Amino acid sequence: MSTFDENKADFEEEDEEFIDNLQIVVDSGQSMMRLDKYLSHHLKNISRNRIQNAIDTDSVKVNGSSVKSSYKVKPLDDITISIVRSSRIPKEVIPQNIPLDIVYEDDDVLLVNKAQEMVVHPGHGNPDGTLVNALVYHFGNLPSARDGEIRPGLVHRIDKGTSGLLVIAKNEYALQFLAKQFADHTTERTYYALIWGEPKEPKGTINAHIGRGFKDRRISDVFPEGDYGKEAITHYEVLKSLRYVSLIKCNLETGRTHQIRAHMKYLGHPLFNDAAYGGDRVLRGEIFSKYKQFVENCFEIIPRQALHAKSLGFIHPTTKKWMQFDSELPADFQAVLDKWEHYLQFR
């Protein structure tokens, strides 16, 4: 049975998407000035190049409308900016020669299939051995987030223990272009999960706010009344019912930390072997010792939450064409599915 280790908790970000949403109301005494120059003056910790890319990707709005860099800022203009934000990652990251499963690569983007044991970026309890350490080694010139923080090319992340696809930007323009898609929720992200039990409805949508837990800050809690946290929307569909567990497909409309894990617990169906959310014990099934031993054996096969980021779709920064990628279930996930199917053949 898994244990939830506080030192390895990966709750390092408020969201899975690394986006800042900023707002500036121009002072009433401001003289007319080019937008890019005005923002460079007021956002001193963001490079002029980063600001220019934000404007070029329509990530900057003035009074609700997209504008060009040459737009002349006027008094009381309402300016909103969505931009890749800073992080808690140390400013110095040790490059490490860690193999990467690269699914696709061109001059703008890189797709990797993250192994389940790999942490995305350094944090408390995980100072190295992360995807970021590998990216710094293999692609030293990837763009980093603002304030000089090292987060090479990352615009989203997936938890330690979750396997699957991540997109990485290889230049500043691609970073901002992809960031806007994640901020606007126009990417396509499909996860496969093995959950305890079978939902009453084979297909549905969970629309309930998610925020950091009050009692345990390491996990996310669901706030269905919307009085705390941020909007979180998960669409799910049962793909295969295995009596005591179910294989489901989840599509994310938003990207909150531990979103699927928290939402499925809220629905009454924690992910199989998800120690943080109570899925690492027998929650459905028989009382016989042989069944309990069978479940324990399954836990040993997949010593993590049974969650895989299976597919990812987005618009390419340069070609502006839709790109869609899919990945196979990792060996441990597939082995547990096979084991459950075999078990039920003899029940």
CSV table of N, CA, C and O in Angstrom, one decimal, residues 230-274:
chain,number,residue,atom,x,y,z
A,230,LYS,N,-11.1,28.2,-7.1
A,230,LYS,CA,-11.3,28.6,-8.5
A,230,LYS,C,-12.1,27.6,-9.3
A,230,LYS,O,-12.2,26.5,-8.9
A,231,GLU,N,-12.7,28.2,-10.3
A,231,GLU,CA,-13.6,27.3,-11.1
A,231,GLU,C,-12.8,26.1,-11.7
A,231,GLU,O,-11.7,26.3,-12.1
A,232,ALA,N,-13.4,25.0,-11.6
A,232,ALA,CA,-12.8,23.7,-12.1
A,232,ALA,C,-13.9,22.9,-12.8
A,232,ALA,O,-14.9,22.6,-12.2
A,233,ILE,N,-13.6,22.5,-14.0
A,233,ILE,CA,-14.6,21.7,-14.8
A,233,ILE,C,-13.9,20.5,-15.4
A,233,ILE,O,-12.9,20.6,-16.1
A,234,THR,N,-14.4,19.3,-15.1
A,234,THR,CA,-13.9,18.1,-15.6
A,234,THR,C,-15.1,17.3,-16.3
A,234,THR,O,-16.1,17.1,-15.7
A,235,HIS,N,-14.9,16.9,-17.5
A,235,HIS,CA,-15.8,16.1,-18.2
A,235,HIS,C,-15.3,14.6,-18.2
A,235,HIS,O,-14.2,14.4,-18.5
A,236,TYR,N,-16.2,13.7,-17.7
A,236,TYR,CA,-15.7,12.3,-17.6
A,236,TYR,C,-16.6,11.4,-18.4
A,236,TYR,O,-17.8,11.7,-18.7
A,237,GLU,N,-16.1,10.2,-18.7
A,237,GLU,CA,-16.9,9.1,-19.4
A,237,GLU,C,-16.3,7.8,-19.0
A,237,GLU,O,-15.1,7.6,-19.1
A,238,VAL,N,-17.2,6.9,-18.6
A,238,VAL,CA,-16.7,5.5,-18.3
A,238,VAL,C,-16.4,4.8,-19.6
A,238,VAL,O,-17.3,4.6,-20.5
A,239,LEU,N,-15.2,4.3,-19.7
A,239,LEU,CA,-14.8,3.5,-20.9
A,239,LEU,C,-15.0,2.0,-20.7
A,239,LEU,O,-15.3,1.2,-21.6
A,240,LYS,N,-14.8,1.5,-19.4
A,240,LYS,CA,-14.8,0.1,-19.1
A,240,LYS,C,-15.2,-0.1,-17.6
A,240,LYS,O,-14.5,0.5,-16.8
A,241,SER,N,-16.2,-0.8,-17.4
A,241,SER,CA,-16.6,-1.1,-16.0
A,241,SER,C,-16.0,-2.5,-15.6
A,241,SER,O,-16.3,-3.5,-16.3
A,242,LEU,N,-15.3,-2.5,-14.5
A,242,LEU,CA,-14.7,-3.8,-14.0
A,242,LEU,C,-15.2,-4.1,-12.6
A,242,LEU,O,-14.5,-4.5,-11.7
A,243,ARG,N,-16.5,-3.9,-12.5
A,243,ARG,CA,-17.3,-4.3,-11.3
A,243,ARG,C,-16.9,-3.4,-10.1
A,243,ARG,O,-17.7,-2.6,-9.6
A,244,TYR,N,-15.7,-3.5,-9.6
A,244,TYR,CA,-15.2,-2.8,-8.4
A,244,TYR,C,-14.4,-1.6,-8.7
A,244,TYR,O,-14.2,-0.7,-7.9
A,245,VAL,N,-13.9,-1.5,-10.0
A,245,VAL,CA,-13.2,-0.4,-10.4
A,245,VAL,C,-13.7,0.0,-11.8
A,245,VAL,O,-14.3,-0.9,-12.5
A,246,SER,N,-13.4,1.2,-12.3
A,246,SER,CA,-13.8,1.6,-13.7
A,246,SER,C,-12.6,2.3,-14.3
A,246,SER,O,-11.9,3.1,-13.7
A,247,LEU,N,-12.5,2.1,-15.6
A,247,LEU,CA,-11.5,2.9,-16.4
A,247,LEU,C,-12.4,4.1,-17.0
A,247,LEU,O,-13.4,3.8,-17.7
A,248,ILE,N,-11.9,5.3,-16.7
A,248,ILE,CA,-12.6,6.5,-17.2
A,248,ILE,C,-11.7,7.4,-18.1
A,248,ILE,O,-10.5,7.3,-17.9
A,249,LYS,N,-12.4,8.1,-18.9
A,249,LYS,CA,-11.7,9.2,-19.7
A,249,LYS,C,-12.1,10.5,-19.1
A,249,LYS,O,-13.3,10.8,-18.9
A,250,CYS,N,-11.2,11.4,-18.9
A,250,CYS,CA,-11.5,12.7,-18.4
A,250,CYS,C,-10.9,13.8,-19.3
A,250,CYS,O,-9.7,13.7,-19.8
A,251,ASN,N,-11.7,14.8,-19.7
A,251,ASN,CA,-11.3,15.9,-20.5
A,251,ASN,C,-11.3,17.1,-19.6
A,251,ASN,O,-12.4,17.4,-18.9
A,252,LEU,N,-10.2,17.8,-19.5
A,252,LEU,CA,-10.1,19.0,-18.6
A,252,LEU,C,-10.5,20.3,-19.4
A,252,LEU,O,-10.0,20.6,-20.5
A,253,GLU,N,-11.4,21.0,-18.8
A,253,GLU,CA,-11.8,22.3,-19.4
A,253,GLU,C,-11.0,23.4,-18.7
A,253,GLU,O,-10.7,24.5,-19.2
A,254,THR,N,-10.6,23.1,-17.4
A,254,THR,CA,-9.7,24.0,-16.6
A,254,THR,C,-8.5,23.2,-16.2
A,254,THR,O,-8.5,22.0,-16.3
A,255,GLY,N,-7.5,23.8,-15.6
A,255,GLY,CA,-6.3,23.1,-15.1
A,255,GLY,C,-5.9,23.5,-13.7
A,255,GLY,O,-5.0,24.3,-13.5
A,256,ARG,N,-6.6,22.9,-12.7
A,256,ARG,CA,-6.3,23.2,-11.3
A,256,ARG,C,-5.4,22.1,-10.8
A,256,ARG,O,-5.5,20.9,-11.3
A,257,THR,N,-4.7,22.4,-9.8
A,257,THR,CA,-3.8,21.4,-9.2
A,257,THR,C,-4.6,20.2,-8.7
A,257,THR,O,-5.6,20.4,-7.9
A,258,HIS,N,-4.2,19.0,-9.1
A,258,HIS,CA,-4.9,17.7,-8.6
A,258,HIS,C,-6.4,17.7,-9.0
A,258,HIS,O,-7.2,17.1,-8.4
A,259,GLN,N,-6.7,18.4,-10.1
A,259,GLN,CA,-8.1,18.6,-10.5
A,259,GLN,C,-8.9,17.2,-10.6
A,259,GLN,O,-10.0,17.1,-10.0
A,260,ILE,N,-8.4,16.3,-11.4
A,260,ILE,CA,-9.1,15.0,-11.6
A,260,ILE,C,-9.1,14.3,-10.3
A,260,ILE,O,-10.2,13.7,-9.9
A,261,ARG,N,-8.0,14.3,-9.6
A,261,ARG,CA,-8.0,13.5,-8.3
A,261,ARG,C,-9.0,14.0,-7.3
A,261,ARG,O,-9.7,13.3,-6.6
A,262,ALA,N,-9.0,15.4,-7.2
A,262,ALA,CA,-10.0,16.0,-6.2
A,262,ALA,C,-11.4,15.8,-6.6
A,262,ALA,O,-12.3,15.5,-5.8
A,263,HIS,N,-11.7,16.0,-7.9
A,263,HIS,CA,-13.1,15.9,-8.4
A,263,HIS,C,-13.6,14.5,-8.3
A,263,HIS,O,-14.8,14.3,-8.0
A,264,MET,N,-12.8,13.5,-8.6
A,264,MET,CA,-13.3,12.1,-8.5
A,264,MET,C,-13.5,11.7,-7.1
A,264,MET,O,-14.4,10.9,-6.8
A,265,LYS,N,-12.7,12.2,-6.1
A,265,LYS,CA,-12.9,11.9,-4.7
A,265,LYS,C,-14.2,12.5,-4.3
A,265,LYS,O,-15.1,11.9,-3.6
A,266,TYR,N,-14.5,13.8,-4.8
A,266,TYR,CA,-15.7,14.5,-4.5
A,266,TYR,C,-16.9,13.7,-5.0
A,266,TYR,O,-18.0,13.6,-4.4
A,267,LEU,N,-16.8,13.0,-6.1
A,267,LEU,CA,-17.8,12.2,-6.7
A,267,LEU,C,-18.0,10.9,-6.0
A,267,LEU,O,-19.0,10.2,-6.2
A,268,GLY,N,-17.1,10.6,-5.1
A,268,GLY,CA,-17.2,9.3,-4.4
A,268,GLY,C,-16.4,8.2,-5.0
A,268,GLY,O,-16.6,7.0,-4.6
A,269,HIS,N,-15.5,8.5,-5.9
A,269,HIS,CA,-14.8,7.5,-6.7
A,269,HIS,C,-13.3,7.9,-6.8
A,269,HIS,O,-12.8,8.3,-7.8
A,270,PRO,N,-12.6,7.8,-5.7
A,270,PRO,CA,-11.1,8.2,-5.7
A,270,PRO,C,-10.4,7.3,-6.7
A,270,PRO,O,-10.7,6.2,-7.0
A,271,LEU,N,-9.3,7.9,-7.2
A,271,LEU,CA,-8.4,7.2,-8.1
A,271,LEU,C,-7.8,6.0,-7.4
A,271,LEU,O,-7.4,6.0,-6.2
A,272,PHE,N,-7.6,4.9,-8.1
A,272,PHE,CA,-7.0,3.7,-7.6
A,272,PHE,C,-5.6,3.9,-7.1
A,272,PHE,O,-4.8,4.5,-7.9
A,273,ASN,N,-5.4,3.6,-5.9
A,273,ASN,CA,-4.0,3.8,-5.2
A,273,ASN,C,-3.6,5.2,-5.1
A,273,ASN,O,-2.4,5.5,-5.1
A,274,ASP,N,-4.5,6.1,-5.1
A,274,ASP,CA,-4.2,7.5,-4.8
A,274,ASP,C,-4.1,7.8,-3.3
A,274,ASP,O,-5.1,8.0,-2.7
